[in-house]
mmCIF file of C-alpha atoms in Angstrom:
data_model
loop_
_atom_site.group_PDB
_atom_site.id
_atom_site.type_symbol
_atom_site.label_atom_id
_atom_site.label_comp_id
_atom_site.label_asym_id
_atom_site.label_seq_id
_atom_site.Cartn_x
_atom_site.Cartn_y
_atom_site.Cartn_z
ATOM 1 C CA MET A 25 2.653 -0.524 -11.769
ATOM 2 C CA THR A 26 2.952 3.646 -11.990
ATOM 3 C CA ALA A 27 -0.134 5.894 -11.158
ATOM 4 C CA SER A 28 -1.625 6.701 -13.691
ATOM 5 C CA GLU A 29 -2.381 3.586 -14.317
ATOM 6 C CA LEU A 30 -4.032 3.227 -11.369
ATOM 7 C CA ILE A 31 -6.117 6.826 -12.054
ATOM 8 C CA THR A 32 -10.126 6.232 -11.229
ATOM 9 C CA ASN A 33 -12.275 8.668 -13.380
ATOM 10 C CA ASN A 34 -15.026 8.687 -11.501
ATOM 11 C CA ILE A 35 -13.852 11.216 -9.007
ATOM 12 C CA PRO A 36 -14.682 14.298 -9.294
ATOM 13 C CA ALA A 37 -12.907 17.528 -9.067
ATOM 14 C CA LEU A 38 -14.521 21.229 -6.990
ATOM 15 C CA GLN A 39 -13.740 24.349 -9.167
ATOM 16 C CA ALA A 40 -12.207 26.489 -6.652
ATOM 17 C CA THR A 41 -15.605 28.930 -6.705
ATOM 18 C CA ASP A 42 -17.744 26.011 -6.014
ATOM 19 C CA THR A 43 -19.238 25.931 -1.907
ATOM 20 C CA VAL A 44 -18.529 24.301 0.704
ATOM 21 C CA ARG A 45 -21.871 23.242 0.537
ATOM 22 C CA GLN A 46 -20.680 21.544 -3.351
ATOM 23 C CA ALA A 47 -17.913 19.884 -2.124
ATOM 24 C CA LEU A 48 -19.621 18.629 1.265
ATOM 25 C CA ASP A 49 -22.139 16.970 -1.137
ATOM 26 C CA LEU A 50 -20.460 15.167 -3.378
ATOM 27 C CA MET A 51 -18.631 13.900 -0.656
ATOM 28 C CA GLU A 52 -21.340 12.895 0.461
ATOM 29 C CA GLU A 53 -22.728 11.046 -2.929
ATOM 30 C CA TYR A 54 -19.297 9.471 -3.359
ATOM 31 C CA ARG A 55 -18.332 8.172 0.268
ATOM 32 C CA ILE A 56 -15.189 9.523 0.120
ATOM 33 C CA SER A 57 -13.125 12.023 2.981
ATOM 34 C CA GLU A 58 -11.392 14.713 1.112
ATOM 35 C CA LEU A 59 -11.904 16.073 -3.256
ATOM 36 C CA PRO A 60 -9.084 16.993 -5.105
ATOM 37 C CA VAL A 61 -10.085 21.388 -6.044
ATOM 38 C CA VAL A 62 -8.294 23.494 -9.325
ATOM 39 C CA ASP A 63 -8.307 26.006 -11.237
ATOM 40 C CA GLN A 64 -9.919 25.398 -14.804
ATOM 41 C CA GLN A 65 -7.346 21.837 -15.227
ATOM 42 C CA LYS A 66 -4.637 23.993 -12.510
ATOM 43 C CA TYR A 67 -4.406 21.570 -9.470
ATOM 44 C CA LEU A 68 -5.000 23.505 -6.431
ATOM 45 C CA GLY A 69 -4.646 21.265 -3.467
ATOM 46 C CA LEU A 70 -7.291 19.248 -1.429
ATOM 47 C CA ILE A 71 -10.126 19.628 0.632
ATOM 48 C CA THR A 72 -11.376 17.636 3.658
ATOM 49 C CA GLU A 73 -14.598 16.976 4.896
ATOM 50 C CA ASP A 74 -13.201 17.267 8.494
ATOM 51 C CA LYS A 75 -12.396 20.727 7.566
ATOM 52 C CA ALA A 76 -15.530 21.206 5.065
ATOM 53 C CA GLN A 77 -17.973 20.548 8.076
ATOM 54 C CA ASN A 78 -15.889 23.292 9.850
ATOM 55 C CA ALA A 79 -16.300 26.044 7.319
ATOM 56 C CA ASP A 80 -18.796 28.251 6.227
ATOM 57 C CA GLU A 81 -21.280 26.512 4.146
ATOM 58 C CA ARG A 82 -21.771 29.679 1.521
ATOM 59 C CA SER A 83 -17.577 29.600 0.882
ATOM 60 C CA ALA A 84 -15.631 29.351 -1.747
ATOM 61 C CA VAL A 85 -13.742 25.381 -0.809
ATOM 62 C CA SER A 86 -10.408 27.665 -2.616
ATOM 63 C CA THR A 87 -10.764 28.826 1.273
ATOM 64 C CA LEU A 88 -9.938 26.216 2.542
ATOM 65 C CA LEU A 89 -7.092 25.027 1.509
ATOM 66 C CA HIS A 90 -3.436 24.952 2.690
ATOM 67 C CA THR A 91 -0.109 27.644 2.041
ATOM 68 C CA GLY A 92 2.509 25.758 0.329
ATOM 69 C CA SER A 93 2.936 22.905 -1.424
ATOM 70 C CA PRO A 94 0.427 20.690 -1.653
ATOM 71 C CA VAL A 95 -0.593 17.145 -1.373
ATOM 72 C CA LYS A 96 -0.099 15.380 -4.916
ATOM 73 C CA ILE A 97 1.878 12.108 -6.511
ATOM 74 C CA ASN A 98 2.912 12.390 -10.063
ATOM 75 C CA PRO A 99 2.108 10.142 -13.368
ATOM 76 C CA VAL A 100 5.207 7.950 -13.663
ATOM 77 C CA ASP A 101 5.733 7.534 -9.550
ATOM 78 C CA PHE A 102 5.377 3.511 -9.034
ATOM 79 C CA PHE A 103 2.522 2.504 -7.161
ATOM 80 C CA LEU A 104 4.831 2.248 -3.191
ATOM 81 C CA VAL A 105 5.404 6.071 -3.929
ATOM 82 C CA PRO A 106 0.796 7.212 -3.785
ATOM 83 C CA LEU A 107 0.808 4.122 -0.972
ATOM 84 C CA ARG A 108 3.541 5.531 1.300
ATOM 85 C CA VAL A 109 1.813 9.099 1.052
ATOM 86 C CA MET A 110 -1.724 8.113 1.161
ATOM 87 C CA HIS A 111 -0.237 6.081 4.654
ATOM 88 C CA GLN A 112 1.687 8.971 5.719
ATOM 89 C CA GLN A 113 -1.165 10.855 5.206
ATOM 90 C CA GLN A 114 -3.924 9.419 6.060
ATOM 91 C CA ILE A 115 -5.937 9.867 3.540
ATOM 92 C CA GLY A 116 -8.240 7.893 0.842
ATOM 93 C CA VAL A 117 -7.804 10.335 -2.476
ATOM 94 C CA LEU A 118 -4.337 11.377 -3.336
ATOM 95 C CA PRO A 119 -4.553 13.843 -7.025
ATOM 96 C CA VAL A 120 -2.448 11.990 -9.885
ATOM 97 C CA VAL A 121 -0.519 15.554 -11.285
ATOM 98 C CA LYS A 122 1.413 16.029 -14.678
ATOM 99 C CA ASP A 123 4.495 18.247 -14.705
ATOM 100 C CA ASP A 124 2.598 21.281 -16.214
ATOM 101 C CA GLY A 125 0.380 21.252 -13.087
ATOM 102 C CA ASP A 126 -2.662 19.924 -14.977
ATOM 103 C CA LEU A 127 -4.697 17.569 -12.818
ATOM 104 C CA LEU A 128 -4.543 13.499 -14.427
ATOM 105 C CA GLY A 129 -7.447 11.927 -11.828
ATOM 106 C CA VAL A 130 -6.788 11.161 -8.091
ATOM 107 C CA ILE A 131 -5.780 7.211 -7.136
ATOM 108 C CA THR A 132 -8.277 6.049 -4.175
ATOM 109 C CA LYS A 133 -7.776 3.419 -1.147
ATOM 110 C CA ASN A 134 -9.448 0.993 -2.856
ATOM 111 C CA GLU A 135 -6.767 1.064 -6.300
ATOM 112 C CA LEU A 136 -3.956 1.213 -3.864
ATOM 113 C CA LEU A 137 -4.509 -2.125 -1.060
ATOM 114 C CA HIS A 138 -5.859 -3.698 -4.445
ATOM 115 C CA ALA A 139 -2.502 -3.528 -6.175
ATOM 116 C CA ALA A 140 -0.919 -4.090 -3.145
ATOM 117 C CA ALA A 141 -2.398 -6.887 -3.173
ATOM 118 C CA ASN A 142 -0.734 -8.042 -5.758
ATOM 119 C CA TYR A 143 2.217 -6.685 -5.126
ATOM 120 C CA THR A 144 2.326 -9.198 -1.930
ATOM 121 C CA ALA A 145 1.039 -12.666 -4.311
ATOM 122 C CA ALA A 146 -1.523 -12.256 -1.643
ATOM 123 C CA GLN A 147 -4.575 -12.990 -4.084
ATOM 124 C CA VAL A 148 -2.307 -16.234 -5.626
ATOM 125 C CA PRO A 149 -2.257 -19.204 -3.346
ATOM 126 C CA GLY A 150 0.224 -20.350 -0.723
ATOM 127 C CA GLY A 151 1.841 -20.300 2.217
ATOM 128 C CA ILE A 152 3.893 -17.494 4.003
ATOM 129 C CA ILE A 153 6.765 -18.827 6.214
ATOM 130 C CA ILE A 154 8.790 -16.341 8.178
ATOM 131 C CA LEU A 155 12.309 -16.423 9.442
ATOM 132 C CA GLN A 156 14.145 -14.255 11.556
ATOM 133 C CA ILE A 157 17.775 -14.386 10.132
ATOM 134 C CA ASN A 158 20.734 -12.543 11.043
ATOM 135 C CA PRO A 159 21.355 -10.222 8.730
ATOM 136 C CA SER A 160 25.330 -11.019 7.691
ATOM 137 C CA SER A 161 23.957 -14.546 6.945
ATOM 138 C CA PHE A 162 20.777 -13.558 4.804
ATOM 139 C CA TYR A 163 21.460 -15.293 0.934
ATOM 140 C CA ILE A 164 17.913 -14.958 -1.033
ATOM 141 C CA SER A 165 20.172 -18.325 -2.861
ATOM 142 C CA GLU A 166 20.093 -20.127 0.129
ATOM 143 C CA ILE A 167 16.979 -20.594 1.031
ATOM 144 C CA GLY A 168 15.471 -20.407 -2.591
ATOM 145 C CA ARG A 169 17.652 -23.640 -3.001
ATOM 146 C CA ILE A 170 15.444 -24.612 0.579
ATOM 147 C CA VAL A 171 12.475 -23.576 -1.074
ATOM 148 C CA GLU A 172 12.941 -25.630 -4.585
ATOM 149 C CA SER A 173 14.671 -28.274 -2.430
ATOM 150 C CA ASN A 174 10.319 -29.421 -2.151
ATOM 151 C CA ASN A 175 8.972 -28.710 -4.919
ATOM 152 C CA ALA A 176 7.924 -25.432 -4.649
ATOM 153 C CA ARG A 177 9.350 -21.601 -5.662
ATOM 154 C CA ILE A 178 9.233 -18.633 -3.985
ATOM 155 C CA ILE A 179 6.654 -16.279 -5.324
ATOM 156 C CA HIS A 180 7.237 -13.169 -3.327
ATOM 157 C CA LEU A 181 9.736 -12.032 -0.886
ATOM 158 C CA ASN A 182 9.964 -9.159 2.199
ATOM 159 C CA THR A 183 11.727 -8.119 4.661
ATOM 160 C CA TRP A 184 11.928 -5.534 7.246
ATOM 161 C CA THR A 185 14.427 -4.298 10.276
ATOM 162 C CA ASP A 186 13.101 -5.963 13.734
ATOM 163 C CA PRO A 187 14.245 -2.573 15.827
ATOM 164 C CA SER A 188 14.426 -4.633 19.315
ATOM 165 C CA THR A 189 16.999 -6.594 18.691
ATOM 166 C CA GLY A 190 18.198 -5.880 14.508
ATOM 167 C CA GLU A 191 17.867 -9.432 12.362
ATOM 168 C CA LEU A 192 16.329 -9.461 9.626
ATOM 169 C CA MET A 193 12.783 -10.879 9.141
ATOM 170 C CA VAL A 194 12.036 -12.490 5.529
ATOM 171 C CA ALA A 195 9.047 -13.373 4.517
ATOM 172 C CA ILE A 196 8.617 -15.896 1.622
ATOM 173 C CA LYS A 197 5.613 -16.998 0.124
ATOM 174 C CA VAL A 198 5.544 -19.772 -1.839
ATOM 175 C CA ASN A 199 3.370 -21.581 -4.412
ATOM 176 C CA LYS A 200 2.052 -24.407 -1.893
ATOM 177 C CA SER A 201 -0.059 -24.283 0.421
ATOM 178 C CA ASP A 202 1.581 -27.945 2.961
ATOM 179 C CA ILE A 203 4.848 -26.670 3.546
ATOM 180 C CA GLN A 204 5.397 -28.533 6.303
ATOM 181 C CA ASP A 205 8.789 -29.910 4.739
ATOM 182 C CA ILE A 206 9.514 -26.483 3.879
ATOM 183 C CA LEU A 207 9.414 -26.430 7.657
ATOM 184 C CA ALA A 208 11.824 -28.917 8.213
ATOM 185 C CA SER A 209 14.244 -28.117 5.417
ATOM 186 C CA PHE A 210 14.836 -24.691 7.353
ATOM 187 C CA GLU A 211 14.457 -25.563 10.229
ATOM 188 C CA ARG A 212 17.062 -29.078 9.858
ATOM 189 C CA TYR A 213 19.482 -25.686 7.701
ATOM 190 C CA GLU A 214 19.072 -24.196 11.659
ATOM 191 C CA TYR A 215 16.973 -21.266 10.686
ATOM 192 C CA ASN A 216 15.240 -20.040 12.771
ATOM 193 C CA VAL A 217 11.023 -20.207 12.030
ATOM 194 C CA VAL A 218 9.304 -17.576 13.994
ATOM 195 C CA ARG A 219 5.470 -18.021 12.399
ATOM 196 C CA TYR A 220 4.134 -19.483 9.550
ATOM 197 C CA PHE A 221 0.744 -20.054 7.786
ATOM 198 C CA GLY A 222 -0.467 -23.092 5.679
ATOM 199 C CA GLU A 223 -4.022 -23.358 4.479
ATOM 200 C CA ASN A 224 -6.489 -21.398 4.872
ATOM 201 C CA LEU A 225 -4.510 -18.051 4.186
ATOM 202 C CA SER A 226 -6.881 -15.626 2.270
ATOM 203 C CA GLU A 227 -7.707 -12.879 5.172
ATOM 204 C CA GLU A 228 -4.947 -13.448 7.716
ATOM 205 C CA GLU A 229 -2.573 -13.647 4.310
ATOM 206 C CA LEU A 230 -3.803 -10.167 3.446
ATOM 207 C CA ARG A 231 -3.025 -8.867 6.642
ATOM 208 C CA LEU A 232 -0.033 -9.788 7.717
ATOM 209 C CA ASN A 233 1.346 -9.162 4.228
ATOM 210 C CA TYR A 234 0.213 -4.885 4.132
ATOM 211 C CA ASP A 235 1.829 -4.653 7.398
ATOM 212 C CA HIS A 236 5.293 -5.736 6.326
ATOM 213 C CA LEU A 237 4.620 -3.374 3.520
ATOM 214 C CA MET A 238 3.939 -0.316 6.173
ATOM 215 C CA ASN A 239 7.226 -1.766 7.836
ATOM 216 C CA TYR A 240 9.360 -1.543 4.696
ATOM 217 C CA LEU A 241 7.996 1.104 3.730
ATOM 218 C CA ASN A 242 8.596 3.398 7.052
ATOM 219 C CA ILE A 243 12.011 2.780 7.080
#
């Protein structure tokens, strides 16, 4: 899934000559805190609501733009790139810009969260098991075999390193919610199960997967 596939077309762009008052009105109308600024179709930068509220409402929005390279992403970037940029910059709107400088559109936080939910299989029923493993003992094939021996399959796997221990944390999403037999198998093979979620995952599962994805992106 690339950035171009996540573009929303219902967020307008500001022209460089538009006023700060016009920008604030549009932000209120669309319930967003940032808007891209263009000169014709060429992308100039992103202005924020905080900066606009502290400016002269009659001045042009171009006067609020930062010098240097504006925040943006390429249309062919995999969706993890805009997710990382949006998380690091703490913005809710991210411009997608072609190599020639033309603004294609923007990605909103809602679109990215929806993509992240699909990526982590958060909307698919199932259970989550989190293992703590010495990095030298991590074998995906063995973990997969243990899961499959209990008539289940892995539908998502994510790893990150615990900075306090150096141990590898492995979050496994399987395709069934009753995971007691899988847990018993991991314990029998002396895996350290540090946490698990079975029935009624929904909101907690999405939060957990999102947190793990953010940990991965910050490495």
